[in-house]
Each structure stands twice: as C-alpha cells, then as structure tokens.
Amino acid sequence: MSILGKKNFFERLSDSHLTREAPRIEATNNGMPSVVISNKEELDDIWMSEIDSGSISSENGSDSVTCHISTPMTQEQLWSKEEVEIALSNLPGGEAALSLIPTLQNDTLQKALEEFQCLTLNEIMDCNHRKITLPTFANGFMRKALLDSENGAAAAATPGQLLAGWPDTCLLISCWLGHVEIAKALLDKDAPVSTSDCDGRTPLHLAACATSVKLVEELLKHGADPCKWDLGKKCTPLHCAAAASCVATVKSLIKSGANVDAGLSGKSPLHYAVLNNAGDCVEALLQAGACPNNPQVYTETPLHVATSLGNVRCTKLLLNHGADVRVQLGIARSTPLHLAAEEGSVECTKLLLNAGAAWEAKNSRGQTAMHLAALAQSIETLDVLINAGAKVNEEDDDGRTPLHAAVAKALRSGELVKTLIQAGALVNKADKFGYTPLHIAALNESSPTVMLLLSKGADMTARTKGGITALNFIIRRTPDVLPLFVARFDQAISLHDHELGDVDCELRLDFRPLVPGGRGETDLMLCLVEVGQGHVLKHPLCESFLYLKWLRIRKFFLLSLMFHSIFVALFTGYVGATYLWHVKWLSNVLLWPVLGFTCMLAGKEFFQIAHGIYCYAKRWENWLQWSVIMASGIILIPSAYTWQHHVAALGVLLVWIELMIVVGRFPMFGIYVQMFTQVSINFFKFLAAYICLIVGFSLGFSVLHKNYKSFADPLVSLLKTMIMMSGELEFEDVFFDEKAPLQYPGTAHLMLLTFVILVTVILTNLMVGLAVSDIQELRRCAGLDRLVRRAELVAHLENMLFSKLLDRAPAWSIIQACRRGALLLHPPYHCALHIRPNDPREKRLPRDLIRATYRLVSERKTRRTTYRGSVPPLLRNANAMDSSHTRLSRMYSNESNQQQLNELAAELKRCSYNISTRLDSLTNKVENIAKDLDMPPN
C-alpha cells in the first residue's frame, strides 16, 4: 500500500496483494493438460479525501499511507489451445485434417492406414513449400484463394489421400492431438520431421505439449532436433515438456541432447517447470545440470517463481542445487524472501531463512519481508521472521513500520497487532507524514483494531503533519469507538475501600485514561474540544482532573497577571509623565523599566511564533499583544512628536484591554470577560449589516443641516449619527439654533423622525435584545464553557512549557522545575486520587464534584445488581435451564433462598448461552474446513 493508493483527500492508501493458489492440472478436450493458476487481487482503500495532499503524499505527491507490494508475477502459458489450432487450420488442408484425424479410431484408422500405405507422399497434389510469385498488394488475396482451393481439395479427399497429399500438415496435427499411429505411419514414409507451422512450431514442439512420450521418442528416432526454437525464439521442445509437467518427456529430451539451459537469459525450461509446480520435472532438470539462477541482473529466477507461488518442494530443490537467495527482481528489487512473505508462505520463508536469506533486505520502497508479511495478514510468517531476529520497528522509505502495514487490512489485524506489539513494536510510531497505526486503523473504519490499539496505549492526540489528530479520524470514520472509550472513564472511578454508605468509604479516581502518552497532560481534552466533543469534559473524571490541574498551574497565571499588572502600571506612569504631566525626571526613570518589560513581552511572543506560527496567527489576543509592543516602542522614542500623542492614547487603551484579557483567564472572572468579548463581536457584525443605513442618514443630515457644526464635515456627521443611536439627538440645538437657522424644514423633520423610528428605536432595541440573548446563552452554557476555557488555557501553557525548543534545558534549570510543577501525574506510581466522599473534611475536590463522582459509582453498582437479578431476554426460552430452576425451587421454599436461587439460575443460563454460542461457532468452522477439504465431517 504503496501502503496506499486512491486519489482523493488523501489520495488514499491502497495496495494490491496477489493471492496465489497451487497450480492445478485440468484436462482439455484433446486430452492435453493445461495449468491453471488462480490469481486474486485485493485493493485496500485506506485514505479518505479531505486532507491536504501536501500532508500525506507518497509516491506521486498524494498517494498512499500503507505499505506497497510490488506487482506480482502471473503465469505465462506457452501457447493457448486456440492459438495453436488457428495456426494449424491455416496450413494447407489444415481444416480438413483437424476435423478428420480425431475421428480416425479402430477400424476407420486401419482402413485409412492401409489406403495410405498404397499411396506415395504428395500423390494428390504437390503442395509442399509452394512458391507463388504475385504482386505484393495481391499476396494476401491470392494466398487465401490458394488455401481455400487446397482446403476444398483436402475436404474431398479420402483419409488415406489426405495423409498422402498433405503429410506435413497431418504430421503436425497428429502430433498436436497425440495420435501416435498416424504420426508413426507418416514418419515411416519419410514425412519431413523438421516441418513447422507458420509460427515455427515443429512436430516435436507439439508432441511435447501433448505429453506423448511415444511420439517424442518416435520423432527423435527419425532425427527431430530437440534444441529447435520456434520462430519467436520463445521455446524449445524442452520448454514445452516442462510447461506440460511431463517428466518422462523431459527425461527423453534431455537424453537426446536437449539444452537444459536454453533461454537462460529469459525463461529457461526450469522456469516453466517451477511455474507449473512440476516438482519431478524440476528435479530432473536440476539433476541434468540446469542452472537455477539467471545470469541477467534484476530478472526473474526460478526461485522467485517458486516462492511467489508458495511452492515448497520446488523451493527446496532449487535451494539444494545452489539457487541464490540474494537475487533481486525487477525495478521493485524484490528478493525471494519478499515474495514468500507477500504470499504468506511459512515453509518457504523458513527454507529461505535457513539458506541464508537476509531478513533486513529491502525492496525499492525500503520494505522488508516483515512489511509484506504484515500486509499479507500472515501471522505465521511474522512469527517465523521475528524468531529469526527481524526487527519489528524497521522503517520503509516512508517511515512506516510493519505495524502500519498490519492495520491496513481488517481481516486479521487484531492478531497481527498483538503479535507485533508483544515483539516490541512501537504503537505510536509515526511515518514521515505523521500517520500512526491508529490513524490508519481509524481510516480503515476498523473499530476492533482501533479499540485494540487504544488498549495498548495508542495516542489519540497524535497529529499528522497536516495537524489532524487520530481522534478526528475516529470521530469521522469509527464513531462507535468513542462511547466505548468514554466508558473507560466510568471504569476509572471505582470503589477502593469499604462500602458506599460507610463514613470511611474511599473512591479511587484513576486519571491514566486521560493521559494517552503525549507531551502534555491535557492534550486529549483539547482534542475533544477541537472535534466537537467538549461535552465529554463534564464527566466527573475529566472535571476533577481539570480542577486539580488548574490548582497545579494557576501559579503560572498569577505570575503572568503580576507581570502584566506591573507592565501596565509602568506604561501608564510613563505615558502620564511624558505626554500628560510633562515630568521629565519621572519619564527618564520609567523609560528603562518600560523598555525592559516591552522586550520581555516581545521575546515571549517570538517564542510562541517559533512554537507554531499558524496557530499563533489565529488567536486575536496575539495581535493585541503586538499592537501594545509596537505602541510601546513608538512612544519610547526620546524626541516627542505630535503624532506620538495619538499612539500614546491608543497604547494606554490597548494595554488596559490586554490586562482585562489576562484577568479574564481566571475562572471567577472568565465568564464576564467572555460575555464582553462575545457581545462585542456580535455588535460589530450587527453594525456591519446595517452600516449602509447609518451612512445614508449621516449624508442626509449633512445636506439638510450643513450650517450646524456637527454635520458640516461628512466624516464627523457619520460619527455624530452613530452617537445619535444612543438617544443623544440634540433636537433643540439643531432645530432652534438662532445662529444656524434651519434651512429645509419639513424634510429635515421627516428625516429625523424616520431616524428615530428606524435607528434609535428599532436598531438600538434589536441590538440590546441580541446582547441579552447572547448573555443568557453564555450563562446557560457557563459550566461547559468554563471547562472548555480551562482546558484550552492549561493546554496552551503546557504547549509552551513542553515545547521542543526547551528540551535542551539543563535538568537543574528553572524550565525543568516549571515542567515538574505543571505535571499532575507522575507515572507509574502517582496516577490516581483517593477521596472519601462521606468525610466532611474532604476538601481536595469541590463538593459538587465529589457528589457527582459518588453518584456515578452508586448508579453503576445499582445497574450491576439489577442486571444480576434479572434474566436476559435471550435466555428466557432456555427450557432446560427453566426445568432445572423449577426442580431447584421445590427444594427451597423460604424467600431468602429463593432470591439466591434466582440469581444462580440467571447466571447458569447466561453461561449456558455463551457456551452454546461458542460451540455453534466452532462447529461451523469445522464444517467449513471439512467442505474445503472435501471430507465428510465426523
């Protein structure tokens, strides 16, 4: 798959795998065997189509995310039956001979041979090697006319005349059909043994294809050349015999001097014998000195063929006679071990490893045999390779391990994952595109594999190079996994000591499911918020964790508040001393502190940019920070300009807004700052929607009241109009000013009335109603928003503290101390919290959280008790268990024993159902195996 291929959002991880079966011999109509190999390609689509192609890519820019298996070899038949018969029918008299010779049996054969003995060859017409001198453009037509005339004459001839008149054609056809008597009679009358059809096939080629040993020996006795090639230099008679899997014919040809290495640079007789699973022929050829290797570099050898077909016997024979296990095939550079692993052939893999095959050998994509065995879903082959010392974390050219390949298919991925992880495979290993096995399993929509990987420690927060988390893929492709994953949170809260009603009752909150293994402890919660699953944070386990986490890191926010408070105080004092009171000595005193704090603030922002510029640019608070930094830098210029007063005024406003944002990060103030932010955003959206109406009124007022100073300038008029929205109309000053009398009465009054109705009344009240609606919605969702905001703040701080840019800090440095102080869990020992919900002195968690946790454990216990006391619907018809229950009921009459008996009966029914279901499953498997083996099941 590639470990992948299909063009779409990812262009999808897909790869083809060839499933080969052992060749089987089938008889054709003419009694000749033909080799049939079943090929099956499975295309695995891994990727979906919504991720940036630049973040995936593999072979062609955006293909793949799984392991590639090279294009498999397919069997090549020498000639098909149709091809040979068409060539024979195009010979002079061929159609008549093909239809007549198969019918010559017993008495008809004897009569035809007796008639033939009385005739001489070519007595009917001289048709051997006829030369016709014709123009080139007329060749085809004239030859067809001549062939038709000869076929007509042959069809009118008697059997004996046919044999005598067309001996070449009849010899070829009788050899193809395996008709020994006719071929022998023709040879005894000196029919040319070297004749051939239009493709250069001699009688010996056709007799070898027909696996007729007698014919082959008879032809050799009459001088047939066992080393003769066809016209295409494709094969000799020995190739035909090997392809037909006839060991007697092979031995006969070898005894007569056939070249066992004919065509060694391409496909030798040994190649075809292996391809057709002809073990005896392979043995005969090797004993006769056939070379098991190919002198050409990167070409297919018989060992490649044997291992790709899973042919154990041929593989063993080739290895015993010196076949090279290191040779690579084609541009894929596949070794025999690669092909054996791809086929999932355990025995061939063992033979190759014992012969010295290198498990670490890589093909053109950097894949080892383990990658291909994993993609072939062969656990047995994986075990063999692991026992031989193969590395389970070996990477291919795309950085993918065998575990990536194992999850690319859902057939046996669970067993493969267990095997590889037990052997030491890294469950969170990412390829060069950032994809972990969990990403691929989710993209494959394999929920069982996803759950298995999660149980083995897979990180749901792992991100691809495009920034997509595994949790994102799980939500979109395997949403059924999320409820099961959240159910683990319920199991993480358990009764640790005493009963629930006791004063000393102790509950255990295990926080390990919340920390999947990332660098930060709140990565999972941040991912849940990103994928729209923020409601999960209201689970008692998550909420408790966030509360304790906030207690751990709030000291950092207090430091941040102190820093910004001091900066705001110094900045405000400097602006006041320089631009307001003009106290030069105070300005000089405050200059350097303000400059120092500005530099520290700029350094912090540069660090955040280096950590991730894309995420940094999305946060509007960061733009506010840079506005403050720029304003501070401008006003610190020694020589004061008039325009610096503008910057100082804006700077003072922005620095106090920034302080408000910092204060809003604390839980008790956060909801109010969020209200302000949300209402402000909605107000500007509202204003943008109705700005045209306001501009229209401002221009109208400028025309009608040009003598009034507030409307003289169109820009000032726009500002005045927006102020009038609040109700400050100044009616008397505008309409009854003696110094600026009204010039356009009537229209001016009407426009003012229209403004009051449309803007002051309707728009203003609409805006107020919208703000109230937003505030109510924020209050309704205040609990969840508080948790989300807390998770985002904690995650942001952890991302800064645990940035890779700070990894080189010494262990004794303040950075490492801050990291240790920010962590709540210290695996493997300190990962849980024990609380006593019934103890009034328990103060580590808020009382509402303690009550929610207690309620969760209590409800779970109630459900478990109810389930044990009830009979599952599927078991109500279990007659045998019902009768047993009735008999037992008669033995016990009191109520307490009856209750215990009911629980016992329900448990027995449940066990009986599970056992019967399992037995039915095993019985079906046995029957299927028996059918495959054509054996009646016992």
PDB file of N, CA, C and O in Angstrom, residues 782-828:
ATOM      1  N   ALA A 782     -22.556  28.116  30.782  1.00  0.00           N
ATOM      2  CA  ALA A 782     -21.395  28.619  31.525  1.00  0.00           C
ATOM      3  C   ALA A 782     -20.528  27.489  32.048  1.00  0.00           C
ATOM      4  O   ALA A 782     -19.295  27.563  32.022  1.00  0.00           O
ATOM      5  N   GLY A 783     -21.164  26.411  32.534  1.00  0.00           N
ATOM      6  CA  GLY A 783     -20.383  25.304  33.098  1.00  0.00           C
ATOM      7  C   GLY A 783     -19.478  24.652  32.077  1.00  0.00           C
ATOM      8  O   GLY A 783     -18.275  24.473  32.314  1.00  0.00           O
ATOM      9  N   LEU A 784     -20.059  24.329  30.911  1.00  0.00           N
ATOM     10  CA  LEU A 784     -19.251  23.694  29.871  1.00  0.00           C
ATOM     11  C   LEU A 784     -18.220  24.657  29.313  1.00  0.00           C
ATOM     12  O   LEU A 784     -17.067  24.274  29.078  1.00  0.00           O
ATOM     13  N   ASP A 785     -18.620  25.909  29.107  1.00  0.00           N
ATOM     14  CA  ASP A 785     -17.662  26.891  28.592  1.00  0.00           C
ATOM     15  C   ASP A 785     -16.497  27.094  29.552  1.00  0.00           C
ATOM     16  O   ASP A 785     -15.348  27.272  29.131  1.00  0.00           O
ATOM     17  N   ARG A 786     -16.792  27.064  30.844  1.00  0.00           N
ATOM     18  CA  ARG A 786     -15.723  27.217  31.821  1.00  0.00           C
ATOM     19  C   ARG A 786     -14.719  26.067  31.720  1.00  0.00           C
ATOM     20  O   ARG A 786     -13.500  26.284  31.751  1.00  0.00           O
ATOM     21  N   LEU A 787     -15.255  24.846  31.554  1.00  0.00           N
ATOM     22  CA  LEU A 787     -14.355  23.695  31.426  1.00  0.00           C
ATOM     23  C   LEU A 787     -13.548  23.763  30.140  1.00  0.00           C
ATOM     24  O   LEU A 787     -12.352  23.462  30.125  1.00  0.00           O
ATOM     25  N   VAL A 788     -14.214  24.141  29.053  1.00  0.00           N
ATOM     26  CA  VAL A 788     -13.511  24.240  27.775  1.00  0.00           C
ATOM     27  C   VAL A 788     -12.421  25.291  27.842  1.00  0.00           C
ATOM     28  O   VAL A 788     -11.286  25.083  27.384  1.00  0.00           O
ATOM     29  N   ARG A 789     -12.768  26.448  28.417  1.00  0.00           N
ATOM     30  CA  ARG A 789     -11.784  27.525  28.521  1.00  0.00           C
ATOM     31  C   ARG A 789     -10.611  27.112  29.410  1.00  0.00           C
ATOM     32  O   ARG A 789      -9.452  27.390  29.117  1.00  0.00           O
ATOM     33  N   ARG A 790     -10.925  26.405  30.489  1.00  0.00           N
ATOM     34  CA  ARG A 790      -9.854  25.947  31.374  1.00  0.00           C
ATOM     35  C   ARG A 790      -8.958  24.944  30.669  1.00  0.00           C
ATOM     36  O   ARG A 790      -7.728  25.006  30.792  1.00  0.00           O
ATOM     37  N   ALA A 791      -9.562  24.018  29.924  1.00  0.00           N
ATOM     38  CA  ALA A 791      -8.756  23.036  29.188  1.00  0.00           C
ATOM     39  C   ALA A 791      -7.868  23.722  28.159  1.00  0.00           C
ATOM     40  O   ALA A 791      -6.699  23.357  27.986  1.00  0.00           O
ATOM     41  N   GLU A 792      -8.406  24.723  27.457  1.00  0.00           N
ATOM     42  CA  GLU A 792      -7.613  25.430  26.453  1.00  0.00           C
ATOM     43  C   GLU A 792      -6.456  26.204  27.094  1.00  0.00           C
ATOM     44  O   GLU A 792      -5.335  26.202  26.564  1.00  0.00           O
ATOM     45  N   LEU A 793      -6.715  26.837  28.220  1.00  0.00           N
ATOM     46  CA  LEU A 793      -5.660  27.595  28.887  1.00  0.00           C
ATOM     47  C   LEU A 793      -4.554  26.681  29.388  1.00  0.00           C
ATOM     48  O   LEU A 793      -3.361  26.957  29.212  1.00  0.00           O
ATOM     49  N   VAL A 794      -4.950  25.590  30.021  1.00  0.00           N
ATOM     50  CA  VAL A 794      -3.953  24.654  30.544  1.00  0.00           C
ATOM     51  C   VAL A 794      -3.157  24.040  29.401  1.00  0.00           C
ATOM     52  O   VAL A 794      -1.927  23.907  29.475  1.00  0.00           O
ATOM     53  N   ALA A 795      -3.857  23.640  28.318  1.00  0.00           N
ATOM     54  CA  ALA A 795      -3.162  23.057  27.178  1.00  0.00           C
ATOM     55  C   ALA A 795      -2.200  24.054  26.548  1.00  0.00           C
ATOM     56  O   ALA A 795      -1.089  23.694  26.130  1.00  0.00           O
ATOM     57  N   HIS A 796      -2.614  25.325  26.466  1.00  0.00           N
ATOM     58  CA  HIS A 796      -1.740  26.341  25.888  1.00  0.00           C
ATOM     59  C   HIS A 796      -0.473  26.516  26.722  1.00  0.00           C
ATOM     60  O   HIS A 796       0.646  26.589  26.180  1.00  0.00           O
ATOM     61  N   LEU A 797      -0.624  26.558  28.030  1.00  0.00           N
ATOM     62  CA  LEU A 797       0.554  26.703  28.888  1.00  0.00           C
ATOM     63  C   LEU A 797       1.457  25.487  28.788  1.00  0.00           C
ATOM     64  O   LEU A 797       2.690  25.610  28.723  1.00  0.00           O
ATOM     65  N   GLU A 798       0.861  24.297  28.763  1.00  0.00           N
ATOM     66  CA  GLU A 798       1.676  23.080  28.648  1.00  0.00           C
ATOM     67  C   GLU A 798       2.418  23.038  27.319  1.00  0.00           C
ATOM     68  O   GLU A 798       3.565  22.588  27.256  1.00  0.00           O
ATOM     69  N   ASN A 799       1.774  23.482  26.256  1.00  0.00           N
ATOM     70  CA  ASN A 799       2.452  23.509  24.961  1.00  0.00           C
ATOM     71  C   ASN A 799       3.675  24.408  24.998  1.00  0.00           C
ATOM     72  O   ASN A 799       4.696  24.116  24.359  1.00  0.00           O
ATOM     73  N   MET A 800       3.574  25.490  25.739  1.00  0.00           N
ATOM     74  CA  MET A 800       4.724  26.382  25.859  1.00  0.00           C
ATOM     75  C   MET A 800       5.821  25.752  26.724  1.00  0.00           C
ATOM     76  O   MET A 800       7.004  25.745  26.364  1.00  0.00           O
ATOM     77  N   LEU A 801       5.408  25.195  27.873  1.00  0.00           N
ATOM     78  CA  LEU A 801       6.401  24.626  28.788  1.00  0.00           C
ATOM     79  C   LEU A 801       7.097  23.408  28.202  1.00  0.00           C
ATOM     80  O   LEU A 801       8.291  23.190  28.410  1.00  0.00           O
ATOM     81  N   PHE A 802       6.338  22.595  27.482  1.00  0.00           N
ATOM     82  CA  PHE A 802       6.882  21.345  26.946  1.00  0.00           C
ATOM     83  C   PHE A 802       7.230  21.467  25.463  1.00  0.00           C
ATOM     84  O   PHE A 802       7.251  20.476  24.739  1.00  0.00           O
ATOM     85  N   SER A 803       7.502  22.672  25.035  1.00  0.00           N
ATOM     86  CA  SER A 803       7.927  22.887  23.652  1.00  0.00           C
ATOM     87  C   SER A 803       9.270  22.207  23.403  1.00  0.00           C
ATOM     88  O   SER A 803      10.139  22.146  24.290  1.00  0.00           O
ATOM     89  N   LYS A 804       9.437  21.700  22.203  1.00  0.00           N
ATOM     90  CA  LYS A 804      10.707  21.061  21.852  1.00  0.00           C
ATOM     91  C   LYS A 804      11.868  22.044  21.866  1.00  0.00           C
ATOM     92  O   LYS A 804      13.030  21.642  21.963  1.00  0.00           O
ATOM     93  N   LEU A 805      11.529  23.330  21.767  1.00  0.00           N
ATOM     94  CA  LEU A 805      12.589  24.344  21.808  1.00  0.00           C
ATOM     95  C   LEU A 805      13.252  24.415  23.183  1.00  0.00           C
ATOM     96  O   LEU A 805      14.372  24.922  23.304  1.00  0.00           O
ATOM     97  N   LEU A 806      12.570  23.904  24.203  1.00  0.00           N
ATOM     98  CA  LEU A 806      13.102  23.954  25.561  1.00  0.00           C
ATOM     99  C   LEU A 806      13.625  22.612  26.049  1.00  0.00           C
ATOM    100  O   LEU A 806      13.997  22.476  27.210  1.00  0.00           O
ATOM    101  N   ASP A 807      13.643  21.619  25.168  1.00  0.00           N
ATOM    102  CA  ASP A 807      14.048  20.279  25.586  1.00  0.00           C
ATOM    103  C   ASP A 807      15.512  20.211  26.002  1.00  0.00           C
ATOM    104  O   ASP A 807      15.901  19.321  26.767  1.00  0.00           O
ATOM    105  N   ARG A 808      16.327  21.092  25.491  1.00  0.00           N
ATOM    106  CA  ARG A 808      17.754  21.047  25.803  1.00  0.00           C
ATOM    107  C   ARG A 808      18.106  21.783  27.097  1.00  0.00           C
ATOM    108  O   ARG A 808      19.276  21.890  27.448  1.00  0.00           O
ATOM    109  N   ALA A 809      17.097  22.279  27.785  1.00  0.00           N
ATOM    110  CA  ALA A 809      17.367  22.983  29.041  1.00  0.00           C
ATOM    111  C   ALA A 809      17.932  22.008  30.071  1.00  0.00           C
ATOM    112  O   ALA A 809      17.491  20.853  30.147  1.00  0.00           O
ATOM    113  N   PRO A 810      18.930  22.399  30.869  1.00  0.00           N
ATOM    114  CA  PRO A 810      19.520  21.504  31.887  1.00  0.00           C
ATOM    115  C   PRO A 810      18.481  21.054  32.901  1.00  0.00           C
ATOM    116  O   PRO A 810      17.461  21.725  33.123  1.00  0.00           O
ATOM    117  N   ALA A 811      18.748  19.914  33.519  1.00  0.00           N
ATOM    118  CA  ALA A 811      17.794  19.341  34.464  1.00  0.00           C
ATOM    119  C   ALA A 811      17.594  20.232  35.672  1.00  0.00           C
ATOM    120  O   ALA A 811      16.548  20.190  36.324  1.00  0.00           O
ATOM    121  N   TRP A 812      18.602  21.027  36.028  1.00  0.00           N
ATOM    122  CA  TRP A 812      18.504  21.875  37.214  1.00  0.00           C
ATOM    123  C   TRP A 812      17.911  23.249  36.902  1.00  0.00           C
ATOM    124  O   TRP A 812      17.746  24.077  37.808  1.00  0.00           O
ATOM    125  N   SER A 813      17.600  23.509  35.640  1.00  0.00           N
ATOM    126  CA  SER A 813      17.157  24.849  35.249  1.00  0.00           C
ATOM    127  C   SER A 813      15.735  25.119  35.712  1.00  0.00           C
ATOM    128  O   SER A 813      14.978  24.216  36.094  1.00  0.00           O
ATOM    129  N   ILE A 814      15.353  26.395  35.638  1.00  0.00           N
ATOM    130  CA  ILE A 814      14.012  26.797  36.042  1.00  0.00           C
ATOM    131  C   ILE A 814      12.946  26.220  35.110  1.00  0.00           C
ATOM    132  O   ILE A 814      11.806  25.967  35.526  1.00  0.00           O
ATOM    133  N   ILE A 815      13.338  25.964  33.850  1.00  0.00           N
ATOM    134  CA  ILE A 815      12.383  25.378  32.898  1.00  0.00           C
ATOM    135  C   ILE A 815      11.971  23.985  33.359  1.00  0.00           C
ATOM    136  O   ILE A 815      10.779  23.638  33.379  1.00  0.00           O
ATOM    137  N   GLN A 816      12.953  23.158  33.738  1.00  0.00           N
ATOM    138  CA  GLN A 816      12.633  21.808  34.190  1.00  0.00           C
ATOM    139  C   GLN A 816      11.840  21.844  35.487  1.00  0.00           C
ATOM    140  O   GLN A 816      10.956  21.006  35.710  1.00  0.00           O
ATOM    141  N   ALA A 817      12.162  22.806  36.344  1.00  0.00           N
ATOM    142  CA  ALA A 817      11.397  22.938  37.584  1.00  0.00           C
ATOM    143  C   ALA A 817       9.945  23.301  37.289  1.00  0.00           C
ATOM    144  O   ALA A 817       9.015  22.783  37.925  1.00  0.00           O
ATOM    145  N   CYS A 818       9.749  24.196  36.344  1.00  0.00           N
ATOM    146  CA  CYS A 818       8.383  24.571  35.952  1.00  0.00           C
ATOM    147  C   CYS A 818       7.637  23.387  35.340  1.00  0.00           C
ATOM    148  O   CYS A 818       6.439  23.195  35.590  1.00  0.00           O
ATOM    149  N   ARG A 819       8.333  22.596  34.564  1.00  0.00           N
ATOM    150  CA  ARG A 819       7.697  21.414  33.976  1.00  0.00           C
ATOM    151  C   ARG A 819       7.248  20.442  35.059  1.00  0.00           C
ATOM    152  O   ARG A 819       6.128  19.915  35.012  1.00  0.00           O
ATOM    153  N   ARG A 820       8.119  20.195  36.015  1.00  0.00           N
ATOM    154  CA  ARG A 820       7.743  19.282  37.091  1.00  0.00           C
ATOM    155  C   ARG A 820       6.580  19.841  37.903  1.00  0.00           C
ATOM    156  O   ARG A 820       5.704  19.095  38.359  1.00  0.00           O
ATOM    157  N   GLY A 821       6.561  21.139  38.074  1.00  0.00           N
ATOM    158  CA  GLY A 821       5.482  21.746  38.835  1.00  0.00           C
ATOM    159  C   GLY A 821       4.153  21.745  38.102  1.00  0.00           C
ATOM    160  O   GLY A 821       3.089  21.779  38.733  1.00  0.00           O
ATOM    161  N   ALA A 822       4.193  21.701  36.771  1.00  0.00           N
ATOM    162  CA  ALA A 822       2.955  21.723  35.984  1.00  0.00           C
ATOM    163  C   ALA A 822       2.308  20.362  35.862  1.00  0.00           C
ATOM    164  O   ALA A 822       1.115  20.259  35.585  1.00  0.00           O
ATOM    165  N   LEU A 823       3.075  19.281  36.075  1.00  0.00           N
ATOM    166  CA  LEU A 823       2.545  17.933  35.907  1.00  0.00           C
ATOM    167  C   LEU A 823       1.764  17.506  37.139  1.00  0.00           C
ATOM    168  O   LEU A 823       2.198  17.717  38.280  1.00  0.00           O
ATOM    169  N   LEU A 824       0.619  16.904  36.896  1.00  0.00           N
ATOM    170  CA  LEU A 824      -0.203  16.377  37.981  1.00  0.00           C
ATOM    171  C   LEU A 824       0.098  14.912  38.238  1.00  0.00           C
ATOM    172  O   LEU A 824       0.100  14.458  39.371  1.00  0.00           O
ATOM    173  N   LEU A 825       0.377  14.156  37.183  1.00  0.00           N
ATOM    174  CA  LEU A 825       0.634  12.718  37.303  1.00  0.00           C
ATOM    175  C   LEU A 825       2.127  12.447  37.162  1.00  0.00           C
ATOM    176  O   LEU A 825       2.816  13.123  36.401  1.00  0.00           O
ATOM    177  N   HIS A 826       2.576  11.436  37.873  1.00  0.00           N
ATOM    178  CA  HIS A 826       3.969  11.008  37.793  1.00  0.00           C
ATOM    179  C   HIS A 826       3.982   9.491  37.662  1.00  0.00           C
ATOM    180  O   HIS A 826       4.136   8.764  38.654  1.00  0.00           O
ATOM    181  N   PRO A 827       3.729   8.971  36.431  1.00  0.00           N
ATOM    182  CA  PRO A 827       3.673   7.516  36.227  1.00  0.00           C
ATOM    183  C   PRO A 827       4.992   6.878  36.643  1.00  0.00           C
ATOM    184  O   PRO A 827       6.045   7.520  36.589  1.00  0.00           O
ATOM    185  N   PRO A 828       4.960   5.594  37.029  1.00  0.00           N
ATOM    186  CA  PRO A 828       3.758   4.733  37.075  1.00  0.00           C
ATOM    187  C   PRO A 828       3.060   4.708  38.419  1.00  0.00           C
ATOM    188  O   PRO A 828       2.099   3.972  38.605  1.00  0.00           O
TER     189      PRO A 828
END
